PDB file of C-alpha atoms and ligand atoms in Angstrom:
ATOM      1  CA  MET A   1      52.259-142.202-183.206  1.00 50.00           C
ATOM      2  CA  PRO A   2      51.085-141.014-179.784  1.00 55.00           C
ATOM      3  CA  GLY A   3      53.557-138.915-177.842  1.00 59.00           C
ATOM      4  CA  VAL A   4      55.884-138.270-180.777  1.00 61.00           C
ATOM      5  CA  PRO A   5      55.617-134.676-181.914  1.00 64.00           C
ATOM      6  CA  ASP A   6      55.030-134.195-185.618  1.00 78.00           C
ATOM      7  CA  ALA A   7      54.963-131.188-187.908  1.00 81.00           C
ATOM      8  CA  ALA A   8      51.330-130.390-187.065  1.00 85.00           C
ATOM      9  CA  ASP A   9      52.095-130.366-183.331  1.00 89.00           C
ATOM     10  CA  ASP A  10      55.130-128.132-183.908  1.00 89.00           C
ATOM     11  CA  LEU A  11      53.061-125.737-185.963  1.00 91.00           C
ATOM     12  CA  GLU A  12      50.301-125.541-183.385  1.00 93.00           C
ATOM     13  CA  GLU A  13      52.636-125.083-180.418  1.00 95.00           C
ATOM     14  CA  VAL A  14      55.046-122.616-182.023  1.00 97.00           C
ATOM     15  CA  SER A  15      52.213-120.544-183.548  1.00 97.00           C
ATOM     16  CA  ALA A  16      50.480-120.313-180.179  1.00 97.00           C
ATOM     17  CA  ASN A  17      53.760-119.286-178.497  1.00 98.00           C
ATOM     18  CA  LEU A  18      54.416-116.661-181.167  1.00 98.00           C
ATOM     19  CA  ARG A  19      50.926-115.229-180.798  1.00 98.00           C
ATOM     20  CA  GLY A  20      51.344-115.104-177.015  1.00 98.00           C
ATOM     21  CA  VAL A  21      54.725-113.374-177.142  1.00 98.00           C
ATOM     22  CA  GLN A  22      53.565-110.890-179.802  1.00 98.00           C
ATOM     23  CA  GLU A  23      50.537-110.082-177.679  1.00 98.00           C
ATOM     24  CA  ARG A  24      52.734-109.420-174.634  1.00 98.00           C
ATOM     25  CA  ILE A  25      55.048-107.274-176.769  1.00 98.00           C
ATOM     26  CA  GLY A  26      52.081-105.259-177.993  1.00 98.00           C
ATOM     27  CA  LEU A  27      50.737-104.744-174.467  1.00 98.00           C
ATOM     28  CA  ALA A  28      54.134-103.714-173.104  1.00 98.00           C
ATOM     29  CA  ALA A  29      54.624-101.283-175.985  1.00 98.00           C
ATOM     30  CA  ARG A  30      51.210 -99.686-175.505  1.00 98.00           C
ATOM     31  CA  LYS A  31      51.831 -99.376-171.761  1.00 98.00           C
ATOM     32  CA  ALA A  32      55.022 -97.504-172.594  1.00 98.00           C
ATOM     33  CA  GLY A  33      53.087 -95.232-174.950  1.00 98.00           C
ATOM     34  CA  ARG A  34      54.641 -96.815-178.019  1.00 97.00           C
ATOM     35  CA  ALA A  35      53.244 -98.458-181.119  1.00 98.00           C
ATOM     36  CA  PRO A  36      53.229-102.289-180.935  1.00 97.00           C
ATOM     37  CA  ASP A  37      55.048-102.473-184.269  1.00 97.00           C
ATOM     38  CA  SER A  38      57.910-100.362-182.900  1.00 98.00           C
ATOM     39  CA  VAL A  39      59.260-103.578-181.358  1.00 98.00           C
ATOM     40  CA  THR A  40      60.552-106.416-183.540  1.00 98.00           C
ATOM     41  CA  LEU A  41      60.598-109.948-182.176  1.00 99.00           C
ATOM     42  CA  VAL A  42      63.817-111.823-182.941  1.00 99.00           C
ATOM     43  CA  ALA A  43      62.853-115.478-182.471  1.00 98.00           C
ATOM     44  CA  VAL A  44      66.001-117.144-181.138  1.00 98.00           C
ATOM     45  CA  SER A  45      66.191-120.556-182.784  1.00 98.00           C
ATOM     46  CA  LYS A  46      69.600-121.762-181.554  1.00 98.00           C
ATOM     47  CA  THR A  47      69.651-125.531-180.883  1.00 97.00           C
ATOM     48  CA  HIS A  48      66.231-125.974-182.511  1.00 96.00           C
ATOM     49  CA  SER A  49      65.835-128.102-185.607  1.00 95.00           C
ATOM     50  CA  PRO A  50      64.806-126.877-189.061  1.00 96.00           C
ATOM     51  CA  PRO A  51      61.321-128.466-188.842  1.00 94.00           C
ATOM     52  CA  ARG A  52      60.625-126.584-185.631  1.00 95.00           C
ATOM     53  CA  ILE A  53      61.938-123.360-187.167  1.00 97.00           C
ATOM     54  CA  GLU A  54      59.842-123.972-190.246  1.00 97.00           C
ATOM     55  CA  ALA A  55      56.776-124.065-187.994  1.00 97.00           C
ATOM     56  CA  ALA A  56      57.528-120.443-187.050  1.00 98.00           C
ATOM     57  CA  LEU A  57      58.039-119.550-190.711  1.00 98.00           C
ATOM     58  CA  ARG A  58      54.765-121.193-191.676  1.00 97.00           C
ATOM     59  CA  ALA A  59      53.088-119.228-188.901  1.00 97.00           C
ATOM     60  CA  GLY A  60      54.295-116.126-190.717  1.00 98.00           C
ATOM     61  CA  HIS A  61      57.293-115.157-188.586  1.00 98.00           C
ATOM     62  CA  ARG A  62      60.361-113.908-190.467  1.00 98.00           C
ATOM     63  CA  CYS A  63      62.962-112.579-188.024  1.00 98.00           C
ATOM     64  CA  PHE A  64      65.290-115.050-186.296  1.00 99.00           C
ATOM     65  CA  GLY A  65      68.434-115.128-184.184  1.00 99.00           C
ATOM     66  CA  GLU A  66      71.240-117.695-184.041  1.00 98.00           C
ATOM     67  CA  ASN A  67      74.310-117.569-181.828  1.00 98.00           C
ATOM     68  CA  ARG A  68      76.720-119.813-183.751  1.00 98.00           C
ATOM     69  CA  VAL A  69      77.864-119.342-187.330  1.00 98.00           C
ATOM     70  CA  GLN A  70      78.505-123.034-187.933  1.00 98.00           C
ATOM     71  CA  GLU A  71      75.156-124.174-186.578  1.00 98.00           C
ATOM     72  CA  ALA A  72      73.377-121.497-188.614  1.00 98.00           C
ATOM     73  CA  GLN A  73      75.196-122.607-191.774  1.00 98.00           C
ATOM     74  CA  MET A  74      73.783-126.100-191.385  1.00 98.00           C
ATOM     75  CA  LYS A  75      70.217-124.921-190.822  1.00 98.00           C
ATOM     76  CA  TRP A  76      69.505-121.758-192.745  1.00 98.00           C
ATOM     77  CA  PRO A  77      70.506-121.917-196.427  1.00 98.00           C
ATOM     78  CA  ASP A  78      67.652-124.353-197.229  1.00 97.00           C
ATOM     79  CA  LEU A  79      65.127-122.408-195.163  1.00 98.00           C
ATOM     80  CA  ARG A  80      66.162-119.239-196.962  1.00 97.00           C
ATOM     81  CA  THR A  81      65.516-120.823-200.325  1.00 97.00           C
ATOM     82  CA  SER A  82      61.930-121.511-199.249  1.00 97.00           C
ATOM     83  CA  TYR A  83      61.475-118.189-197.417  1.00 98.00           C
ATOM     84  CA  PRO A  84      63.667-115.598-199.182  1.00 98.00           C
ATOM     85  CA  ASP A  85      62.237-112.718-197.157  1.00 98.00           C
ATOM     86  CA  LEU A  86      63.407-114.007-193.771  1.00 98.00           C
ATOM     87  CA  ARG A  87      65.938-111.979-191.734  1.00 98.00           C
ATOM     88  CA  LEU A  88      68.660-113.672-189.754  1.00 98.00           C
ATOM     89  CA  HIS A  89      70.470-111.987-186.845  1.00 99.00           C
ATOM     90  CA  LEU A  90      73.787-113.191-185.436  1.00 99.00           C
ATOM     91  CA  ILE A  91      73.442-112.789-181.663  1.00 98.00           C
ATOM     92  CA  GLY A  92      76.517-114.751-180.482  1.00 98.00           C
ATOM     93  CA  PRO A  93      80.225-113.871-180.436  1.00 98.00           C
ATOM     94  CA  LEU A  94      81.880-113.672-183.850  1.00 98.00           C
ATOM     95  CA  GLN A  95      85.469-114.839-184.409  1.00 98.00           C
ATOM     96  CA  THR A  96      87.315-113.026-187.177  1.00 98.00           C
ATOM     97  CA  ASN A  97      87.981-116.304-189.001  1.00 98.00           C
ATOM     98  CA  LYS A  98      84.201-116.748-189.349  1.00 98.00           C
ATOM     99  CA  VAL A  99      83.525-113.256-190.681  1.00 98.00           C
ATOM    100  CA  LYS A 100      83.385-114.326-194.319  1.00 98.00           C
ATOM    101  CA  ASP A 101      80.776-117.018-193.601  1.00 98.00           C
ATOM    102  CA  ALA A 102      78.818-114.702-191.323  1.00 98.00           C
ATOM    103  CA  VAL A 103      78.624-111.921-193.910  1.00 98.00           C
ATOM    104  CA  GLN A 104      77.374-114.402-196.477  1.00 98.00           C
ATOM    105  CA  LEU A 105      74.711-115.943-194.236  1.00 98.00           C
ATOM    106  CA  PHE A 106      73.363-113.271-191.898  1.00 98.00           C
ATOM    107  CA  ASP A 107      71.433-110.044-192.482  1.00 98.00           C
ATOM    108  CA  VAL A 108      72.244-108.392-189.166  1.00 99.00           C
ATOM    109  CA  ILE A 109      75.264-108.676-186.837  1.00 99.00           C
ATOM    110  CA  GLU A 110      74.328-107.865-183.241  1.00 99.00           C
ATOM    111  CA  THR A 111      77.666-108.635-181.632  1.00 98.00           C
ATOM    112  CA  LEU A 112      80.187-106.148-182.993  1.00 99.00           C
ATOM    113  CA  ASP A 113      82.441-105.559-179.991  1.00 98.00           C
ATOM    114  CA  ARG A 114      86.083-104.923-180.899  1.00 98.00           C
ATOM    115  CA  PRO A 115      88.203-102.991-183.409  1.00 98.00           C
ATOM    116  CA  LYS A 116      89.708-106.097-185.011  1.00 98.00           C
ATOM    117  CA  LEU A 117      86.215-107.417-185.746  1.00 98.00           C
ATOM    118  CA  ALA A 118      85.067-104.029-187.029  1.00 98.00           C
ATOM    119  CA  ALA A 119      87.981-103.952-189.467  1.00 98.00           C
ATOM    120  CA  ALA A 120      87.341-107.528-190.635  1.00 98.00           C
ATOM    121  CA  LEU A 121      83.614-106.900-191.104  1.00 98.00           C
ATOM    122  CA  ALA A 122      84.201-103.682-193.021  1.00 98.00           C
ATOM    123  CA  GLU A 123      86.674-105.382-195.332  1.00 98.00           C
ATOM    124  CA  GLN A 124      84.473-108.425-195.945  1.00 98.00           C
ATOM    125  CA  MET A 125      81.356-106.347-196.583  1.00 98.00           C
ATOM    126  CA  THR A 126      83.245-104.374-199.227  1.00 98.00           C
ATOM    127  CA  ARG A 127      84.668-107.523-200.759  1.00 98.00           C
ATOM    128  CA  SER A 128      81.300-109.286-200.982  1.00 98.00           C
ATOM    129  CA  ASN A 129      79.368-106.122-201.779  1.00 98.00           C
ATOM    130  CA  ARG A 130      76.981-106.698-198.884  1.00 98.00           C
ATOM    131  CA  ARG A 131      75.997-104.205-196.170  1.00 97.00           C
ATOM    132  CA  LEU A 132      74.819-105.926-193.013  1.00 98.00           C
ATOM    133  CA  GLN A 133      73.193-103.788-190.366  1.00 98.00           C
ATOM    134  CA  CYS A 134      75.226-103.871-187.168  1.00 98.00           C
ATOM    135  CA  PHE A 135      74.522-103.522-183.479  1.00 99.00           C
ATOM    136  CA  ILE A 136      77.402-102.834-181.118  1.00 99.00           C
ATOM    137  CA  GLN A 137      77.293-105.168-178.132  1.00 99.00           C
ATOM    138  CA  VAL A 138      78.040-103.405-174.855  1.00 99.00           C
ATOM    139  CA  ASN A 139      79.128-105.415-171.820  1.00 98.00           C
ATOM    140  CA  THR A 140      77.035-103.217-169.529  1.00 98.00           C
ATOM    141  CA  GLY A 141      77.867-105.297-166.447  1.00 98.00           C
ATOM    142  CA  ASP A 142      81.602-105.190-167.206  1.00 97.00           C
ATOM    143  CA  GLU A 143      81.686-108.957-166.731  1.00 98.00           C
ATOM    144  CA  PRO A 144      85.145-110.377-167.554  1.00 96.00           C
ATOM    145  CA  GLN A 145      83.773-113.597-169.082  1.00 95.00           C
ATOM    146  CA  LYS A 146      81.223-111.839-171.267  1.00 96.00           C
ATOM    147  CA  ALA A 147      81.552-110.514-174.813  1.00 98.00           C
ATOM    148  CA  GLY A 148      80.836-106.883-175.590  1.00 98.00           C
ATOM    149  CA  ILE A 149      82.807-103.660-175.477  1.00 98.00           C
ATOM    150  CA  ALA A 150      83.453-102.339-171.946  1.00 98.00           C
ATOM    151  CA  PRO A 151      81.231 -99.364-171.074  1.00 98.00           C
ATOM    152  CA  LYS A 152      84.258 -97.075-170.581  1.00 98.00           C
ATOM    153  CA  ASP A 153      85.445 -97.816-174.136  1.00 98.00           C
ATOM    154  CA  ALA A 154      82.029 -97.837-175.764  1.00 98.00           C
ATOM    155  CA  ASP A 155      81.709 -94.196-176.829  1.00 98.00           C
ATOM    156  CA  GLY A 156      85.050 -94.229-178.654  1.00 98.00           C
ATOM    157  CA  PHE A 157      84.347 -97.599-180.222  1.00 98.00           C
ATOM    158  CA  ILE A 158      80.915 -96.567-181.471  1.00 98.00           C
ATOM    159  CA  ARG A 159      82.407 -93.494-183.120  1.00 98.00           C
ATOM    160  CA  ALA A 160      85.216 -95.543-184.671  1.00 98.00           C
ATOM    161  CA  CYS A 161      82.803 -98.114-186.116  1.00 98.00           C
ATOM    162  CA  ILE A 162      80.842 -95.374-187.838  1.00 98.00           C
ATOM    163  CA  GLU A 163      83.528 -92.862-188.764  1.00 98.00           C
ATOM    164  CA  ILE A 164      86.649 -94.967-189.307  1.00 98.00           C
ATOM    165  CA  TYR A 165      85.282 -98.336-190.404  1.00 98.00           C
ATOM    166  CA  GLY A 166      82.179 -96.928-192.099  1.00 98.00           C
ATOM    167  CA  LEU A 167      79.955 -99.712-190.776  1.00 98.00           C
ATOM    168  CA  PRO A 168      76.146 -99.422-190.946  1.00 98.00           C
ATOM    169  CA  VAL A 169      75.664 -99.274-187.177  1.00 98.00           C
ATOM    170  CA  ILE A 170      71.959 -98.992-186.345  1.00 98.00           C
ATOM    171  CA  GLY A 171      71.951 -99.589-182.609  1.00 98.00           C
ATOM    172  CA  LEU A 172      73.273-101.165-179.421  1.00 99.00           C
ATOM    173  CA  MET A 173      72.772-104.581-177.856  1.00 99.00           C
ATOM    174  CA  CYS A 174      73.310-105.891-174.330  1.00 98.00           C
ATOM    175  CA  ILE A 175      72.914-109.023-172.233  1.00 98.00           C
ATOM    176  CA  PRO A 176      72.599-107.912-168.582  1.00 98.00           C
ATOM    177  CA  PRO A 177      74.264-109.979-165.823  1.00 98.00           C
ATOM    178  CA  LEU A 178      72.090-112.905-164.749  1.00 95.00           C
ATOM    179  CA  ASP A 179      72.239-112.025-161.073  1.00 94.00           C
ATOM    180  CA  GLU A 180      71.222-108.368-161.281  1.00 96.00           C
ATOM    181  CA  PRO A 181      67.963-106.602-162.007  1.00 96.00           C
ATOM    182  CA  PRO A 182      68.233-105.683-165.687  1.00 98.00           C
ATOM    183  CA  ALA A 183      66.650-102.208-165.461  1.00 98.00           C
ATOM    184  CA  LEU A 184      69.917-100.352-164.790  1.00 97.00           C
ATOM    185  CA  HIS A 185      71.552-102.049-167.752  1.00 98.00           C
ATOM    186  CA  PHE A 186      68.659-101.279-170.074  1.00 98.00           C
ATOM    187  CA  ALA A 187      68.758 -97.649-168.951  1.00 98.00           C
ATOM    188  CA  LEU A 188      72.521 -97.428-169.490  1.00 98.00           C
ATOM    189  CA  LEU A 189      72.217 -98.831-173.006  1.00 98.00           C
ATOM    190  CA  ARG A 190      69.368 -96.471-173.869  1.00 98.00           C
ATOM    191  CA  GLU A 191      71.367 -93.469-172.671  1.00 98.00           C
ATOM    192  CA  MET A 192      74.405 -94.527-174.668  1.00 98.00           C
ATOM    193  CA  ALA A 193      72.339 -94.988-177.844  1.00 98.00           C
ATOM    194  CA  ARG A 194      70.761 -91.583-177.309  1.00 98.00           C
ATOM    195  CA  ARG A 195      74.198 -89.931-177.066  1.00 98.00           C
ATOM    196  CA  HIS A 196      75.094 -91.307-180.488  1.00 98.00           C
ATOM    197  CA  SER A 197      71.646 -90.831-182.047  1.00 98.00           C
ATOM    198  CA  LEU A 198      71.371 -94.565-182.706  1.00 98.00           C
ATOM    199  CA  PRO A 199      67.717 -95.531-183.252  1.00 98.00           C
ATOM    200  CA  GLU A 200      67.733 -99.235-182.334  1.00 99.00           C
ATOM    201  CA  LEU A 201      68.101-101.081-179.021  1.00 99.00           C
ATOM    202  CA  SER A 202      68.347-104.886-178.893  1.00 99.00           C
ATOM    203  CA  MET A 203      67.644-105.855-175.301  1.00 98.00           C
ATOM    204  CA  GLY A 204      65.351-108.186-173.394  1.00 98.00           C
ATOM    205  CA  MET A 205      65.004-111.972-173.553  1.00 98.00           C
ATOM    206  CA  SER A 206      62.251-114.405-172.493  1.00 98.00           C
ATOM    207  CA  ALA A 207      62.475-113.446-168.824  1.00 97.00           C
ATOM    208  CA  ASP A 208      62.621-109.663-169.151  1.00 98.00           C
ATOM    209  CA  PHE A 209      61.495-108.460-172.584  1.00 98.00           C
ATOM    210  CA  GLU A 210      58.536-106.517-171.223  1.00 98.00           C
ATOM    211  CA  GLU A 211      60.801-104.528-168.935  1.00 98.00           C
ATOM    212  CA  ALA A 212      63.234-103.969-171.817  1.00 98.00           C
ATOM    213  CA  ILE A 213      60.367-102.525-173.868  1.00 98.00           C
ATOM    214  CA  ARG A 214      59.589-100.174-171.003  1.00 98.00           C
ATOM    215  CA  PHE A 215      63.180 -98.932-171.373  1.00 98.00           C
ATOM    216  CA  GLY A 216      62.934 -98.487-175.125  1.00 98.00           C
ATOM    217  CA  ALA A 217      63.884-101.840-176.687  1.00 98.00           C
ATOM    218  CA  THR A 218      63.136-101.918-180.413  1.00 98.00           C
ATOM    219  CA  TYR A 219      64.315-105.531-180.816  1.00 99.00           C
ATOM    220  CA  VAL A 220      63.704-108.249-178.227  1.00 99.00           C
ATOM    221  CA  ARG A 221      65.445-111.627-178.510  1.00 98.00           C
ATOM    222  CA  VAL A 222      63.169-114.394-177.318  1.00 98.00           C
ATOM    223  CA  GLY A 223      64.099-118.084-177.534  1.00 98.00           C
ATOM    224  CA  THR A 224      62.436-120.169-174.843  1.00 98.00           C
ATOM    225  CA  GLY A 225      59.228-118.157-175.005  1.00 98.00           C
ATOM    226  CA  VAL A 226      58.822-119.017-178.694  1.00 98.00           C
ATOM    227  CA  PHE A 227      60.366-122.458-179.162  1.00 97.00           C
ATOM    228  CA  GLY A 228      60.219-123.872-175.628  1.00 94.00           C
ATOM    229  CA  SER A 229      63.030-125.229-173.502  1.00 93.00           C
ATOM    230  CA  ARG A 230      66.418-125.883-175.127  1.00 89.00           C
ATOM    231  CA  THR A 231      67.451-128.638-172.710  1.00 72.00           C
ATOM    232  CA  ALA A 232      64.468-130.957-173.163  1.00 48.00           C
ATOM    233  CA  ALA A 233      65.500-133.116-176.120  1.00 45.00           C
TER     234      ALA A 233
HETATM  235  C1  PLP B   1      69.811-117.581-176.191  1.00 92.47           C
HETATM  236  C2  PLP B   1      69.827-116.107-176.297  1.00 92.47           C
HETATM  237  C3  PLP B   1      68.640-115.367-176.178  1.00 92.47           C
HETATM  238  C4  PLP B   1      67.274-115.994-175.897  1.00 92.47           C
HETATM  239  O1  PLP B   1      67.221-116.474-174.598  1.00 92.47           O
HETATM  240  P1  PLP B   1      65.816-116.950-173.952  1.00 92.47           P
HETATM  241  O2  PLP B   1      66.020-116.772-172.503  1.00 92.47           O
HETATM  242  O3  PLP B   1      65.654-118.379-174.363  1.00 92.47           O
HETATM  243  O4  PLP B   1      64.760-116.094-174.496  1.00 92.47           O
HETATM  244  C5  PLP B   1      68.724-113.992-176.328  1.00 92.47           C
HETATM  245  N1  PLP B   1      69.889-113.373-176.589  1.00 92.47           N
HETATM  246  C6  PLP B   1      71.041-114.054-176.703  1.00 92.47           C
HETATM  247  C7  PLP B   1      72.291-113.307-176.988  1.00 92.47           C
HETATM  248  C8  PLP B   1      71.059-115.438-176.561  1.00 92.47           C
HETATM  249  O5  PLP B   1      72.222-116.102-176.680  1.00 92.47           O
END
C-alpha cells in the first residue's frame, strides 16, 4: 500500500538514523580525543511501537531507554525473548510502588534520586537476587518541577547510595533545563562524578549529545534522532 509504512520501511529508516547518530557520536568522541566506543548510545524508544523498536534490534542495536515502567512492561518482555542480549535503561521517574516491576524488567536504573527510592531498590534487588546498575539523577538546574537530587544534597546522597544502601552506582545522569545552554550543567555533572570516582556520565539528548560528549558523556540518550518525531502519529 503506498504511503503506509511497513516493516521494510521502518528497518530502512531506523537503520539509517542509527548509522547517522553513531557516526556523529564517533566524530564527537574523536574530536574530544576519546575512543568512539567510549560512548554508548541509549536509543530512547518511549511512545514507539514494538515493530519500530524491532527495526532497531534487527539493525543490530541493543541498548534502549524507556521512561515509563507500565509502557515498558507492555512492549519489552516479548522483544527480550527474541533478543535476550538487549539492555534496557529506565530513564524516567520511578515511583516506589513500581520498584518491583522495574527491577524485574530493566537492566539499568538512571533515575535514582531520593533516599526512599534507594532503600526500596536495595531491598527489592536483594529480594529478587538482581543487581541493576544505577545512575543517580542530579537536578543540575535546581528546577522545582524536575526529578533528580538537588545539587546541594547530591554529594551526601551519592555517598549514602553506595555506603549505606550498597547500590551498584556506576555514574550520574542529568537533564539540563530547556532554556539554558547545557554546557554548564554537563560540566557540573562531570565534576561531581569525578569527586566520587564514578566512571559513567549519562547526558546529552538528540539536540545536544555532541556537546555532552565533549564534556565526557559515556552514555547519550537519543530518541528523536533514532526513531523520528514522537508527535507525528
Ligand atoms: C525522551 C528523553 C530523551 C530523548 O529525547 P530526544 O530529544 O528525543 O532525543 C532523553 N532522556 C530522557 C530522560 C528522556 O525522557
